[in-house]
CSV table of C-alpha atoms in Angstrom, one decimal:
chain,number,residue,atom,x,y,z
A,21,UNK,CA,-4.1,14.8,-10.4
A,22,UNK,CA,-7.0,15.1,-8.0
A,23,UNK,CA,-8.9,12.2,-6.4
A,24,UNK,CA,-12.2,13.9,-5.5
A,25,UNK,CA,-14.7,12.4,-3.0
A,26,UNK,CA,-17.1,10.1,-4.7
A,27,UNK,CA,-14.9,9.5,-7.7
A,28,UNK,CA,-14.5,5.9,-9.0
A,29,UNK,CA,-10.9,6.1,-7.9
A,30,UNK,CA,-11.4,7.4,-4.4
A,31,UNK,CA,-14.2,4.9,-3.8
A,32,UNK,CA,-11.9,1.9,-4.2
A,33,UNK,CA,-10.6,2.7,-0.7
A,34,UNK,CA,-12.1,0.9,2.3
A,35,UNK,CA,-11.8,2.7,5.6
A,36,UNK,CA,-13.1,2.7,9.1
A,37,UNK,CA,-15.3,5.5,10.5
A,38,UNK,CA,-13.5,7.5,13.2
A,39,UNK,CA,-15.8,9.6,15.3
A,40,UNK,CA,-13.5,12.4,16.3
A,41,UNK,CA,-14.5,14.3,19.5
A,42,UNK,CA,-13.0,17.6,20.6
A,43,UNK,CA,-13.8,20.5,22.9
A,44,UNK,CA,-12.4,24.0,22.1
A,45,UNK,CA,-13.5,27.3,20.6
A,46,UNK,CA,-16.5,25.6,19.0
A,47,UNK,CA,-17.4,23.8,22.2
A,48,UNK,CA,-17.9,20.0,22.4
A,49,UNK,CA,-18.0,18.5,18.9
A,50,UNK,CA,-18.1,15.3,17.0
A,51,UNK,CA,-17.2,14.7,13.4
A,52,UNK,CA,-16.8,11.6,11.2
A,53,UNK,CA,-13.4,11.0,9.7
A,54,UNK,CA,-12.9,8.1,7.4
A,55,UNK,CA,-9.1,8.8,7.4
A,56,UNK,CA,-8.3,7.5,10.9
A,57,UNK,CA,-5.2,5.4,11.0
A,58,UNK,CA,-3.2,3.4,13.6
A,59,UNK,CA,0.4,4.3,12.7
A,60,UNK,CA,2.6,3.0,15.6
A,61,UNK,CA,2.4,0.3,18.3
A,62,UNK,CA,5.2,1.6,20.6
A,63,UNK,CA,4.3,4.3,21.4
A,64,UNK,CA,0.7,4.0,20.4
A,65,UNK,CA,0.2,6.6,17.7
A,66,UNK,CA,-2.8,7.3,15.6
A,67,UNK,CA,-3.3,9.8,12.7
A,68,UNK,CA,-6.5,11.6,11.7
A,69,UNK,CA,-6.9,13.8,8.6
A,70,UNK,CA,-9.3,16.8,9.0
A,71,UNK,CA,-10.4,19.2,6.3
A,72,UNK,CA,-9.0,22.6,6.6
A,73,UNK,CA,-12.4,24.3,7.1
A,74,UNK,CA,-13.7,22.1,9.9
A,75,UNK,CA,-14.6,23.2,13.4
A,76,UNK,CA,-12.8,20.1,14.7
A,77,UNK,CA,-9.5,21.4,13.2
A,78,UNK,CA,-9.8,24.6,15.2
A,79,UNK,CA,-10.8,22.7,18.4
A,80,UNK,CA,-7.8,20.4,18.1
A,81,UNK,CA,-5.3,23.2,17.3
A,82,UNK,CA,-6.5,25.1,20.4
A,83,UNK,CA,-6.4,22.1,22.8
A,84,UNK,CA,-3.8,19.8,21.3
A,85,UNK,CA,-6.0,16.8,22.1
A,86,UNK,CA,-8.8,14.7,20.6
A,87,UNK,CA,-10.8,11.5,21.0
A,88,UNK,CA,-11.3,8.8,18.5
A,89,UNK,CA,-14.3,6.5,18.8
A,90,UNK,CA,-14.3,3.9,16.0
A,91,UNK,CA,-18.0,3.5,15.0
A,92,UNK,CA,-19.4,0.1,15.7
A,93,UNK,CA,-21.7,-1.7,13.3
A,94,UNK,CA,-24.8,-0.3,15.1
A,95,UNK,CA,-23.6,3.4,15.0
A,96,UNK,CA,-24.1,4.4,11.4
A,97,UNK,CA,-26.7,7.0,12.4
A,98,UNK,CA,-24.1,8.7,14.7
A,99,UNK,CA,-21.6,8.6,11.9
A,100,UNK,CA,-24.0,10.1,9.4
A,101,UNK,CA,-25.0,13.0,11.7
A,102,UNK,CA,-21.4,13.6,12.7
A,103,UNK,CA,-20.3,13.6,9.1
A,104,UNK,CA,-23.1,15.5,7.4
A,105,UNK,CA,-23.4,18.6,9.7
A,106,UNK,CA,-20.9,21.1,11.0
A,107,UNK,CA,-20.5,22.4,14.6
A,108,UNK,CA,-20.3,25.8,13.1
A,109,UNK,CA,-24.1,25.8,12.9
A,110,UNK,CA,-25.3,22.6,14.5
A,111,UNK,CA,-24.9,21.2,18.1
A,112,UNK,CA,-24.5,17.6,17.0
A,113,UNK,CA,-23.8,16.3,20.5
A,114,UNK,CA,-27.2,17.6,21.8
A,115,UNK,CA,-29.0,16.3,18.7
A,116,UNK,CA,-27.4,12.8,19.1
A,117,UNK,CA,-28.2,12.8,22.9
A,118,UNK,CA,-31.9,13.6,22.0
A,119,UNK,CA,-31.9,10.7,19.6
A,120,UNK,CA,-30.8,8.4,22.4
A,121,UNK,CA,-27.1,8.1,21.9
A,122,UNK,CA,-24.8,8.2,24.9
A,123,UNK,CA,-21.4,9.8,25.6
A,124,UNK,CA,-19.1,9.7,28.6
A,125,UNK,CA,-16.4,12.0,29.9
A,126,UNK,CA,-12.9,11.0,28.7
A,127,UNK,CA,-10.5,10.0,31.5
A,128,UNK,CA,-7.4,11.9,30.5
A,129,UNK,CA,-8.4,14.6,28.0
A,130,UNK,CA,-11.2,17.2,28.1
A,131,UNK,CA,-13.8,16.0,25.8
A,132,UNK,CA,-16.6,13.4,25.4
A,133,UNK,CA,-16.2,9.8,24.1
A,134,UNK,CA,-18.9,7.8,22.3
A,135,UNK,CA,-20.4,5.1,24.5
A,136,UNK,CA,-20.7,1.7,22.7
A,137,UNK,CA,-18.0,2.4,20.1
A,138,UNK,CA,-15.8,-0.4,18.9
A,139,UNK,CA,-12.7,1.4,20.2
A,140,UNK,CA,-12.3,4.6,22.2
A,141,UNK,CA,-8.8,6.2,22.3
A,142,UNK,CA,-7.9,9.5,24.0
A,143,UNK,CA,-5.1,11.3,22.2
A,144,UNK,CA,-2.6,14.1,22.8
A,145,UNK,CA,-1.3,15.8,19.6
A,146,UNK,CA,2.4,15.3,18.9
A,147,UNK,CA,2.5,16.5,15.3
A,148,UNK,CA,0.5,18.5,12.8
A,149,UNK,CA,1.2,18.1,9.1
A,150,UNK,CA,-0.5,20.0,6.3
A,151,UNK,CA,-1.4,17.6,3.5
A,152,UNK,CA,-3.2,19.0,0.4
A,153,UNK,CA,-6.8,20.0,1.4
A,154,UNK,CA,-6.5,18.3,4.8
A,155,UNK,CA,-4.3,18.5,8.0
A,156,UNK,CA,-3.0,15.3,9.6
A,157,UNK,CA,-2.8,15.3,13.3
A,158,UNK,CA,-0.7,12.5,14.9
A,159,UNK,CA,-1.8,11.8,18.4
A,160,UNK,CA,-0.2,9.7,21.1
A,161,UNK,CA,-2.8,7.5,22.7
A,162,UNK,CA,-3.0,8.2,26.5
A,163,UNK,CA,-6.0,6.0,27.2
A,164,UNK,CA,-7.7,3.3,25.2
A,165,UNK,CA,-10.5,0.8,25.6
A,166,UNK,CA,-11.8,-1.7,23.1
A,167,UNK,CA,-15.3,-3.2,23.3
A,168,UNK,CA,-16.5,-6.6,21.9
A,169,UNK,CA,-18.3,-4.7,19.1
A,170,UNK,CA,-17.0,-4.9,15.5
A,171,UNK,CA,-16.1,-1.7,13.7
A,172,UNK,CA,-18.1,-0.6,10.7
A,173,UNK,CA,-16.4,-0.3,7.4
A,174,UNK,CA,-17.0,2.6,4.9
A,175,UNK,CA,-16.8,2.1,1.2
A,176,UNK,CA,-18.4,3.8,-1.8
A,177,UNK,CA,-20.3,6.2,0.5
A,178,UNK,CA,-22.0,3.4,2.4
A,179,UNK,CA,-21.5,1.5,5.7
A,180,UNK,CA,-20.5,-2.2,5.6
A,181,UNK,CA,-20.1,-5.2,7.9
A,182,UNK,CA,-16.8,-7.0,7.6
A,183,UNK,CA,-18.1,-10.5,8.4
A,184,UNK,CA,-16.8,-12.6,5.5
A,185,UNK,CA,-13.2,-13.7,5.2
A,186,UNK,CA,-11.4,-14.0,1.9
A,187,UNK,CA,-10.7,-17.7,0.9
A,188,UNK,CA,-7.9,-19.0,3.0
A,189,UNK,CA,-5.1,-21.0,1.5
A,190,UNK,CA,-4.7,-24.7,2.2
A,191,UNK,CA,-1.5,-25.9,3.8
A,192,UNK,CA,-0.5,-27.4,0.5
A,193,UNK,CA,-1.0,-24.1,-1.3
A,194,UNK,CA,1.0,-22.3,1.4
A,195,UNK,CA,3.9,-24.7,1.1
A,196,UNK,CA,4.0,-24.4,-2.7
A,197,UNK,CA,4.0,-20.6,-2.5
A,198,UNK,CA,6.7,-20.7,0.2
A,199,UNK,CA,8.9,-23.0,-2.0
A,200,UNK,CA,8.5,-20.7,-5.0
A,201,UNK,CA,9.4,-17.5,-3.0
A,202,UNK,CA,12.3,-19.2,-1.3
A,203,UNK,CA,13.7,-20.2,-4.8
A,204,UNK,CA,13.7,-16.5,-5.7
A,205,UNK,CA,15.2,-15.1,-2.5
A,206,UNK,CA,18.4,-13.2,-2.8
A,207,UNK,CA,21.4,-15.0,-1.3
A,208,UNK,CA,23.0,-12.8,1.3
A,209,UNK,CA,26.8,-13.0,1.2
């Protein structure tokens, strides 16, 4: 069964917006990847999923490195440009600079990072895994810096602020739940 982009099923997912930067055969590039995942604390590993026809895929395969800048709540324009155009025919970095967005040179890899992002992580590829119509790159984080800015969320093709918490349980509710769960725990012999 397929879960195509924009389907009712695929739009139930809520993701972040990873601005993936690379520099390779297509030159310096940025793309938006909603499938950007933190997969290990020690060592720090992240995974990104890139469509098989993307310029970024070829850049990363060539250089074995990439940057991840998690878009902050004031960077939806960067995310839209990075996600709606291809480096194969558009110099997105130059367009974004002309629009007033700023980049800086990464410290430990050869690419640019997005200034003002919620998180910037420089990664070296440790694994490449073909998965359906995408390729997952697992990268070890070699440099990272978080800002005070909150990341933007992506859901149903739109950007969202995550500023409201779900109802928190009272201490009494927590104790009742704990008692019920404990009653149903397996006894280890």
